[in-house]
Amino acid sequence: MSATVNIIGSGFSSLAASCYLAKAGYTVQIFEKNSTIGGRARQLKKDGFTFDIGPTWYWMPDVFERFFSDFDKKPSDYYTLEKLNPAYSVYFGKNDFITIEDTLAKIKTAFENEEPESSEKLQKFIDEAKSNYDIAIKDLVYNPGLSPLELVTPATIKKLNQFFSTIKKDVRKAFKNERLVKILEFPVLFLGAKPSDTPSFYSFMNYADFGLGTFHPKKGMYQVILAMEKLAKELGVEIHTDAPVDHIIVEDGKAKGLVVNGKEHYSDVVLSGADYHHTETLLEKENRQYSERYWSNKTFAPSSLLFYVGFDKPLKNVNHHTLFFDVDFDTHAEAIYDDPKWPENPLFYASFPSKTDEASAPEGKEAGIFLIPLAPGIEDSEALRETYFEKIITRFENLTTQNVKNHVIFKESFCVNDFINDYNSYKGNAYGMANTLLQTAFLRPKLKSKKVKNLFFTGQLTVPGPGVPPSLISGKLVSELVTKYHS
């Protein structure tokens, strides 16, 4: 009889781990507290509109290809991928924006138009970023974070200085134009920290942006979840929804199973892809690895205020992905990381998937997703949500020179309280733990419990870190540890 694994949660990392473990011969069950799978990557359907509730950016296609190829599959076996052109646009003022297109050659032209002689600097910067990408994504991030020696390779020794400088320093050394600086600092926001706190080595995100490009799965990011679900089921994984976990069963220092909706489900291994802090609250105190003080001292990635809006007309002067950097970034960043509070004038991001994907909205209408990054743990109320919708939609109208307020059919919101209620997210964070120097690789919470045998963790609070591609990798890493250390 094969060994059994019970998995908490059904996000990207859990689904990835379930596939690898099932392939390795384990009998795998997933327990998801919500009524649909996907964790943060769920879907909202309303009045003929379809929205991705969570991730909307598809970057690093090679990581997805590597995942599916591990099962002799391809992404195209499950969903259709389209490279976006333009990838995105960035607003700096009224009718004032820079468009990032789908090749580095076109992006260099846009930079040159903005700042003479910047295209050559950009090429040099992206060459270095590609070198970092080749080292990081093809090698380093596939290490389980057990030892600092994982970071020591001939390639990383040559780049040691990049772990002690920052993205902000590097970008500003090469570029003087503030608009170009903001565009180059933008990708590291996916890592959950300020550019001034993000090691230079993470410039590989700029290669992901300008070198590889931005993609969109037809019918949305949720198609990736459905693909992984199909693969998991083909491999024999059993998935239970509406199945919140009450407690992790521990006997004689070993994880023995889960209590779900009051019922015991025994297994040889327990793996959690749910929020790491929350998972430890499912254990008795003596079995927890990390104290409340540990978590409170960590730098968490932002939370978000999100709006899912149905418009009764197509919108103009926007692309599938549109960033609004018309206010001071540093002031907003201070309100997230240094003095947590609601930002007076927030930067925001908007996605209009119906610009690319007819499945997102009824004909003649537009689906819009608006996101404001926020400090985790701050007050969240309907009144605050309304205030901030009014703020950004007023700016949106002015910047894009169109009337939209009177064309809103409906809007749904999602914020700190929802991240806590729906995902048991620590302080309502949206992206996990930030990738700062002191929270990189072996310095992140461990994939394998130090206190309880046969208890493992995966997801964006552990290695490699925040984001969808790292979550796929995290699922692979933890499955390898399970097969190595399960006793």
Coordinates of C-alpha atoms in Angstrom, one line a residue:
M1 CA 0.0 0.0 0.0
S2 CA 1.4 3.4 -1.0
A3 CA 2.2 6.1 1.6
T4 CA -0.4 8.9 2.0
V5 CA -0.2 12.7 2.0
N6 CA -2.9 15.1 3.1
I7 CA -2.4 18.6 1.7
I8 CA -3.9 21.8 3.2
G9 CA -5.0 24.3 0.5
S10 CA -5.3 24.2 -3.3
G11 CA -3.3 27.1 -4.5
F12 CA -0.5 26.9 -7.1
S13 CA 2.1 25.4 -4.7
S14 CA -0.3 22.8 -3.3
L15 CA -1.5 21.7 -6.7
A16 CA 2.1 21.5 -8.0
A17 CA 3.2 19.5 -5.0
S18 CA 0.2 17.2 -5.3
C19 CA 1.2 16.4 -8.9
Y20 CA 4.8 15.6 -8.1
L21 CA 3.9 13.5 -5.0
A22 CA 1.3 11.5 -6.9
K23 CA 3.8 10.9 -9.7
A24 CA 6.2 9.7 -7.0
G25 CA 3.7 7.1 -6.0
Y26 CA 2.0 8.7 -3.0
T27 CA -1.8 8.6 -2.5
V28 CA -2.7 12.3 -2.2
Q29 CA -5.7 14.2 -0.9
I30 CA -6.1 18.0 -1.0
F31 CA -8.4 19.8 1.5
E32 CA -9.5 23.3 0.5
K33 CA -11.5 25.5 2.9
N34 CA -13.3 27.5 0.1
S35 CA -16.0 26.2 -2.3
T36 CA -13.6 26.5 -5.3
I37 CA -10.0 25.6 -5.8
G38 CA -7.1 27.9 -6.6
G39 CA -6.4 29.7 -3.3
R40 CA -5.6 33.3 -4.1
A41 CA -6.0 32.6 -7.8
R42 CA -9.8 32.1 -7.7
Q43 CA -12.3 33.5 -10.2
L44 CA -15.3 35.9 -9.9
K45 CA -18.1 35.5 -12.4
K46 CA -20.9 38.1 -12.5
D47 CA -23.5 39.2 -15.1
G48 CA -21.5 37.7 -17.9
F49 CA -18.2 39.1 -16.7
T50 CA -15.2 37.0 -15.6
F51 CA -12.4 38.2 -13.4
D52 CA -9.3 36.7 -12.0
I53 CA -9.6 37.5 -8.3
G54 CA -5.8 37.1 -7.7
P55 CA -2.8 37.0 -10.1
T56 CA -3.3 38.6 -13.5
W57 CA 0.3 38.7 -14.8
Y58 CA 1.7 35.7 -16.6
W59 CA 5.5 36.1 -16.5
M60 CA 8.4 33.5 -16.8
P61 CA 6.7 31.2 -19.2
D62 CA 9.7 28.9 -19.1
V63 CA 8.9 28.0 -15.4
F64 CA 5.4 26.9 -16.5
E65 CA 6.8 24.9 -19.4
R66 CA 9.3 23.3 -17.0
F67 CA 6.5 22.3 -14.6
F68 CA 4.3 20.7 -17.2
S69 CA 7.3 19.0 -19.0
D70 CA 8.0 17.2 -15.7
F71 CA 4.9 15.2 -16.5
D72 CA 5.5 15.0 -20.3
K73 CA 3.0 17.7 -20.9
K74 CA 3.0 21.2 -22.3
P75 CA 1.0 24.3 -21.2
S76 CA -0.6 24.2 -24.7
D77 CA -2.1 20.8 -23.8
Y78 CA -4.4 22.7 -21.4
Y79 CA -4.6 26.4 -22.3
T80 CA -3.8 28.8 -25.1
L81 CA -1.2 31.4 -24.4
E82 CA -1.0 34.8 -26.1
K83 CA 2.0 37.2 -25.8
L84 CA 0.6 40.7 -25.1
N85 CA 1.5 43.6 -27.3
P86 CA 1.7 46.1 -25.8
A87 CA 2.8 44.3 -22.6
Y88 CA 1.6 47.3 -20.6
S89 CA 1.5 51.1 -20.4
V90 CA 2.5 53.4 -17.6
Y91 CA 0.8 56.7 -17.0
F92 CA 2.7 59.7 -15.5
G93 CA 0.1 62.4 -16.2
K94 CA -2.9 63.4 -18.3
N95 CA -2.6 61.7 -21.7
D96 CA 1.1 61.2 -20.8
F97 CA 2.2 57.6 -20.8
I98 CA 5.0 55.3 -22.0
T99 CA 4.0 52.0 -23.7
I100 CA 6.1 48.9 -23.2
E101 CA 5.8 46.7 -26.3
D102 CA 6.6 43.0 -26.8
T103 CA 10.3 43.1 -27.8
L104 CA 13.4 44.5 -26.3
A105 CA 14.2 46.3 -29.6
K106 CA 10.9 48.2 -29.4
I107 CA 11.4 48.9 -25.7
K108 CA 14.9 50.3 -26.4
T109 CA 13.3 52.7 -29.0
A110 CA 10.8 53.9 -26.4
F111 CA 13.6 54.5 -23.9
E112 CA 15.7 56.3 -26.5
N113 CA 12.7 58.6 -27.3
E114 CA 12.5 59.4 -23.6
E115 CA 16.2 59.8 -22.8
P116 CA 18.9 60.0 -25.5
E117 CA 21.6 57.3 -25.2
S118 CA 19.5 55.3 -22.8
S119 CA 18.9 52.4 -25.1
E120 CA 22.6 51.3 -24.9
K121 CA 22.4 51.5 -21.1
L122 CA 19.2 49.5 -21.2
Q123 CA 20.9 46.8 -23.3
K124 CA 23.7 46.5 -20.8
F125 CA 21.3 46.4 -17.8
I126 CA 19.2 43.7 -19.4
D127 CA 22.2 41.6 -20.4
E128 CA 23.2 41.6 -16.7
A129 CA 19.6 40.8 -15.8
K130 CA 19.6 37.9 -18.2
S131 CA 22.8 36.5 -16.7
N132 CA 21.1 36.7 -13.3
Y133 CA 18.0 35.1 -14.6
D134 CA 20.0 32.2 -16.0
I135 CA 21.7 31.6 -12.7
A136 CA 18.6 32.2 -10.5
I137 CA 15.7 30.6 -12.4
K138 CA 17.6 27.8 -14.0
D139 CA 19.5 26.9 -10.9
L140 CA 19.4 28.7 -7.5
V141 CA 15.6 28.9 -7.0
Y142 CA 15.4 25.1 -7.4
N143 CA 17.3 24.7 -4.1
P144 CA 15.2 23.9 -0.9
G145 CA 16.6 26.7 1.4
L146 CA 18.3 24.3 3.8
S147 CA 21.7 25.8 3.8
P148 CA 23.6 29.0 3.0
L149 CA 25.9 26.9 0.8
E150 CA 23.1 26.6 -1.7
L151 CA 23.9 30.2 -2.7
V152 CA 27.6 29.5 -3.2
T153 CA 28.4 28.5 -6.7
P154 CA 31.1 29.7 -9.1
A155 CA 28.5 31.9 -10.9
T156 CA 27.2 33.5 -7.7
I157 CA 30.7 34.2 -6.3
K158 CA 31.3 36.4 -9.3
K159 CA 28.1 38.3 -8.4
L160 CA 28.6 38.5 -4.7
N161 CA 28.5 42.3 -4.7
Q162 CA 25.0 42.1 -6.2
F163 CA 23.6 40.7 -2.9
F164 CA 24.8 43.8 -1.0
S165 CA 23.7 46.5 -3.4
T166 CA 20.1 47.2 -4.3
I167 CA 17.9 47.5 -7.4
K168 CA 17.3 51.2 -6.6
K169 CA 21.1 52.0 -6.5
D170 CA 21.8 50.1 -9.8
V171 CA 18.9 51.6 -11.7
R172 CA 19.6 55.2 -10.6
K173 CA 23.3 54.8 -11.3
A174 CA 22.5 54.0 -15.0
F175 CA 19.4 56.1 -15.6
K176 CA 18.6 59.7 -14.7
N177 CA 15.2 60.0 -16.2
E178 CA 12.7 59.5 -13.4
R179 CA 10.0 57.9 -15.6
L180 CA 12.4 55.3 -16.9
V181 CA 13.6 54.7 -13.4
K182 CA 10.0 54.0 -12.2
I183 CA 9.5 51.5 -15.1
L184 CA 12.7 49.7 -14.2
E185 CA 11.9 49.6 -10.5
F186 CA 8.4 48.3 -11.1
P187 CA 9.0 44.5 -11.7
V188 CA 10.6 44.0 -8.2
L189 CA 7.3 45.1 -6.6
F190 CA 6.2 41.5 -7.4
L191 CA 8.8 40.4 -4.9
G192 CA 7.0 42.3 -2.2
A193 CA 9.7 44.9 -1.1
K194 CA 10.9 48.4 -2.0
P195 CA 13.6 48.6 -4.7
S196 CA 15.8 50.1 -2.0
D197 CA 15.5 46.9 0.0
T198 CA 15.7 44.4 -2.9
P199 CA 19.2 43.0 -3.7
S200 CA 20.6 43.9 -7.1
F201 CA 20.6 40.2 -8.1
Y202 CA 16.9 40.4 -8.4
S203 CA 17.2 42.4 -11.6
F204 CA 16.4 39.0 -13.2
M205 CA 12.8 40.3 -12.8
N206 CA 13.6 43.0 -15.4
Y207 CA 14.7 40.2 -17.8
A208 CA 11.4 38.5 -17.2
D209 CA 9.7 41.7 -18.1
F210 CA 11.7 43.1 -21.0
G211 CA 13.4 39.9 -22.2
L212 CA 10.7 37.3 -22.0
G213 CA 7.6 39.4 -22.1
T214 CA 4.1 39.4 -20.7
F215 CA 1.6 36.7 -21.6
H216 CA -2.1 36.0 -21.1
P217 CA -3.8 32.6 -20.9
K218 CA -7.0 32.7 -22.9
K219 CA -10.0 32.9 -20.5
G220 CA -7.6 34.1 -17.7
M221 CA -5.1 33.0 -15.2
Y222 CA -7.6 30.6 -13.7
Q223 CA -7.1 28.4 -16.7
V224 CA -3.7 27.5 -15.2
I225 CA -5.3 26.4 -12.0
L226 CA -7.8 24.3 -14.0
A227 CA -4.9 22.8 -16.0
M228 CA -3.1 21.8 -12.8
E229 CA -6.3 20.4 -11.3
K230 CA -6.9 18.3 -14.5
L231 CA -3.3 17.0 -14.3
A232 CA -3.5 16.3 -10.6
K233 CA -6.7 14.3 -11.1
E234 CA -5.2 12.4 -14.0
L235 CA -2.4 11.4 -11.6
G236 CA -5.0 10.2 -9.0
V237 CA -5.1 13.2 -6.6
E238 CA -8.4 13.6 -4.7
I239 CA -9.6 17.1 -4.1
H240 CA -12.1 18.2 -1.4
T241 CA -13.6 21.6 -1.3
D242 CA -15.6 23.3 1.6
A243 CA -13.1 21.4 3.8
P244 CA -11.5 23.7 6.3
V245 CA -8.8 22.2 8.5
D246 CA -9.4 22.5 12.3
H247 CA -6.3 20.9 13.5
I248 CA -3.1 19.0 12.6
I249 CA -2.9 15.6 14.4
V250 CA 0.5 15.1 16.0
E251 CA 1.4 11.9 17.9
D252 CA 4.8 11.0 19.3
G253 CA 6.4 14.0 17.5
K254 CA 5.0 12.9 14.1
A255 CA 2.3 14.5 11.9
K256 CA -0.4 11.9 11.6
G257 CA -3.2 13.6 9.7
L258 CA -5.8 16.4 9.8
V259 CA -9.1 17.1 11.5
V260 CA -11.4 18.5 8.8
N261 CA -14.9 19.7 9.6
G262 CA -14.5 17.8 12.9
K263 CA -13.6 14.5 11.2
E264 CA -10.2 12.8 11.4
H265 CA -8.3 12.1 8.2
Y266 CA -5.1 10.1 8.9
S267 CA -2.0 10.2 6.6
D268 CA 1.7 9.4 6.6
V269 CA 2.6 13.0 5.7
V270 CA 1.0 16.4 6.2
L271 CA 1.8 19.2 3.8
S272 CA 0.5 22.7 4.1
G273 CA 0.2 25.2 1.2
A274 CA -2.0 27.4 3.3
D275 CA -0.6 30.5 5.1
Y276 CA 2.4 29.4 7.1
H277 CA 1.6 31.4 10.2
H278 CA -2.0 30.1 10.2
T279 CA -0.8 26.5 9.6
E280 CA 1.3 26.7 12.8
T281 CA -1.8 27.8 14.8
L282 CA -3.3 24.4 13.8
L283 CA -0.6 22.9 16.0
E284 CA -0.2 22.9 19.8
K285 CA 2.2 25.6 20.9
E286 CA 5.1 23.2 21.7
N287 CA 5.0 22.0 18.1
R288 CA 5.3 25.5 16.4
Q289 CA 8.6 26.5 15.0
Y290 CA 8.1 30.3 14.9
S291 CA 6.9 32.6 17.6
E292 CA 4.4 35.5 17.2
R293 CA 7.4 37.8 17.7
Y294 CA 9.2 36.1 14.8
W295 CA 6.3 36.8 12.4
S296 CA 5.7 40.4 13.6
N297 CA 9.4 41.2 13.0
K298 CA 9.3 40.0 9.4
T299 CA 8.8 42.2 6.3
F300 CA 5.6 41.1 4.6
A301 CA 4.7 41.9 1.1
P302 CA 1.8 44.3 0.7
S303 CA -1.9 43.7 1.0
S304 CA -4.2 45.1 -1.7
L305 CA -7.5 46.9 -2.2
L306 CA -9.0 45.4 -5.3
F307 CA -12.0 46.3 -7.3
Y308 CA -13.7 44.1 -9.9
V309 CA -15.8 46.4 -12.1
G310 CA -18.2 45.8 -15.0
F311 CA -18.5 48.8 -17.4
D312 CA -21.3 49.2 -19.9
K313 CA -19.0 50.4 -22.6
P314 CA -15.4 49.8 -23.9
L315 CA -12.9 52.0 -22.3
K316 CA -10.3 54.0 -24.3
N317 CA -6.7 55.0 -23.8
V318 CA -5.9 51.8 -21.7
N319 CA -4.2 48.5 -22.4
H320 CA -4.7 45.1 -21.0
H321 CA -2.3 46.1 -18.2
T322 CA -2.0 49.7 -17.3
L323 CA 0.0 51.3 -14.4
F324 CA -0.7 54.7 -12.9
F325 CA 2.5 56.2 -11.6
D326 CA 1.3 59.8 -11.6
V327 CA 2.0 60.3 -7.9
D328 CA 5.1 59.9 -5.8
F329 CA 6.2 56.3 -5.4
D330 CA 8.4 56.8 -2.3
T331 CA 5.5 58.4 -0.4
H332 CA 3.2 55.5 -1.1
A333 CA 6.0 53.0 -0.3
E334 CA 6.5 54.7 3.1
A335 CA 2.8 54.2 3.9
I336 CA 3.2 50.4 3.1
Y337 CA 6.6 49.6 4.7
D338 CA 7.7 52.4 7.1
D339 CA 4.6 54.0 8.6
P340 CA 1.7 51.6 7.9
K341 CA -1.4 53.6 7.0
W342 CA -3.7 54.3 4.1
P343 CA -1.8 56.3 1.5
E344 CA -3.0 59.8 0.8
N345 CA -2.4 59.5 -3.0
P346 CA -1.9 55.9 -4.0
L347 CA -0.3 54.5 -7.1
F348 CA -2.6 51.9 -8.7
Y349 CA -2.7 49.3 -11.3
A350 CA -5.6 48.4 -13.6
S351 CA -6.2 45.4 -15.8
F352 CA -8.7 45.3 -18.6
P353 CA -8.6 41.6 -19.7
S354 CA -11.5 42.2 -22.1
K355 CA -9.0 44.2 -24.3
T356 CA -7.5 40.9 -25.2
D357 CA -10.0 38.3 -24.2
E358 CA -13.6 38.3 -25.3
A359 CA -14.4 35.7 -22.6
S360 CA -13.9 38.4 -19.9
A361 CA -16.9 40.6 -20.7
P362 CA -20.1 40.6 -22.8
E363 CA -19.9 42.2 -26.2
G364 CA -19.6 46.0 -26.1
K365 CA -18.7 46.0 -22.4
E366 CA -15.4 46.2 -20.4
A367 CA -14.1 44.2 -17.4
G368 CA -11.8 46.2 -15.2
I369 CA -9.7 45.2 -12.2
F370 CA -8.1 47.9 -10.1
L371 CA -5.5 47.3 -7.5
I372 CA -4.0 49.6 -4.8
P373 CA -1.0 48.1 -2.8
L374 CA -1.5 48.6 0.9
A375 CA 0.2 47.9 4.2
P376 CA -0.9 44.5 5.7
G377 CA -2.7 44.7 9.0
I378 CA -4.3 48.2 8.5
E379 CA -7.9 49.0 9.2
D380 CA -10.4 47.9 6.5
S381 CA -13.9 49.1 6.2
E382 CA -16.6 49.6 3.5
A383 CA -16.3 53.4 4.0
L384 CA -12.6 53.4 3.3
R385 CA -13.0 51.2 0.3
E386 CA -15.6 53.6 -1.2
T387 CA -13.3 56.6 -0.4
Y388 CA -10.4 55.0 -2.3
F389 CA -12.5 53.9 -5.2
E390 CA -13.7 57.5 -5.7
K391 CA -10.0 58.7 -5.5
I392 CA -8.7 56.4 -8.1
I393 CA -11.6 56.5 -10.5
T394 CA -11.5 60.3 -10.5
R395 CA -7.8 60.2 -11.3
F396 CA -8.4 57.5 -13.9
E397 CA -11.0 59.6 -15.7
N398 CA -8.7 62.6 -15.7
L399 CA -5.5 60.7 -16.8
T400 CA -7.3 58.8 -19.6
T401 CA -9.6 61.7 -20.6
Q402 CA -12.9 59.8 -20.5
N403 CA -16.0 59.6 -18.4
V404 CA -16.4 56.2 -16.7
K405 CA -18.2 56.8 -13.3
N406 CA -21.6 56.8 -15.0
H407 CA -20.8 53.6 -16.9
V408 CA -20.2 51.3 -13.9
I409 CA -22.7 48.4 -14.0
F410 CA -21.4 46.9 -10.7
K411 CA -18.2 46.8 -8.6
E412 CA -17.1 44.2 -6.1
S413 CA -14.2 44.8 -3.7
F414 CA -11.6 42.7 -1.9
C415 CA -9.3 43.9 0.8
V416 CA -7.4 43.1 4.0
N417 CA -10.4 41.6 5.8
D418 CA -11.1 39.3 2.8
F419 CA -7.5 38.1 2.6
I420 CA -7.8 37.1 6.2
N421 CA -11.3 35.5 6.0
D422 CA -10.8 33.7 2.7
Y423 CA -7.1 32.7 2.9
N424 CA -6.2 32.9 6.7
S425 CA -3.6 35.3 5.4
Y426 CA -1.3 36.8 8.1
K427 CA -2.4 40.4 8.6
G428 CA -4.2 40.1 5.3
N429 CA -1.0 40.2 3.2
A430 CA -1.6 39.5 -0.5
Y431 CA 1.8 38.1 -1.7
G432 CA 3.5 36.4 1.3
M433 CA 6.9 37.4 2.7
A434 CA 9.0 40.0 0.9
N435 CA 12.3 38.9 -0.7
T436 CA 14.7 41.2 1.1
L437 CA 18.3 40.3 1.7
L438 CA 17.6 38.9 5.2
Q439 CA 14.6 37.0 3.9
T440 CA 16.2 35.3 1.0
A441 CA 16.7 31.5 0.4
F442 CA 17.8 29.7 3.6
L443 CA 16.7 32.8 5.7
R444 CA 13.0 32.2 4.8
P445 CA 10.7 29.9 6.8
K446 CA 11.6 26.3 6.2
L447 CA 9.8 23.8 3.9
K448 CA 10.3 21.0 6.5
S449 CA 9.2 21.4 10.1
K450 CA 12.1 21.3 12.6
K451 CA 9.7 20.3 15.4
V452 CA 7.3 17.7 13.9
K453 CA 8.4 14.8 11.7
N454 CA 6.6 14.3 8.4
L455 CA 5.2 17.9 8.5
F456 CA 6.1 20.1 5.5
F457 CA 5.2 23.5 4.1
T458 CA 5.0 25.1 0.7
G459 CA 4.0 28.4 -0.8
Q460 CA 5.0 32.1 -1.0
L461 CA 6.0 32.4 2.7
T462 CA 8.8 29.9 2.2
V463 CA 11.2 29.3 -0.7
P464 CA 11.7 30.6 -3.3
G465 CA 9.2 33.4 -2.5
P466 CA 6.2 35.5 -3.7
G467 CA 4.6 35.0 -7.2
V468 CA 3.1 32.3 -9.3
P469 CA 6.3 30.9 -10.9
P470 CA 8.0 30.6 -7.5
S471 CA 4.9 28.9 -6.1
L472 CA 5.2 26.2 -8.8
I473 CA 8.8 25.8 -7.9
S474 CA 8.0 25.6 -4.2
G475 CA 5.6 22.7 -4.8
K476 CA 8.4 20.8 -6.6
L477 CA 11.0 21.6 -3.9
V478 CA 8.8 20.4 -1.1
S479 CA 7.8 17.2 -2.9
E480 CA 11.5 16.3 -3.2
L481 CA 12.0 16.9 0.5
V482 CA 9.0 14.7 1.3
T483 CA 10.3 11.8 -0.8
K484 CA 13.8 12.3 0.8
Y485 CA 12.9 12.8 4.4
H486 CA 9.5 11.1 4.9
S487 CA 10.0 8.3 7.5

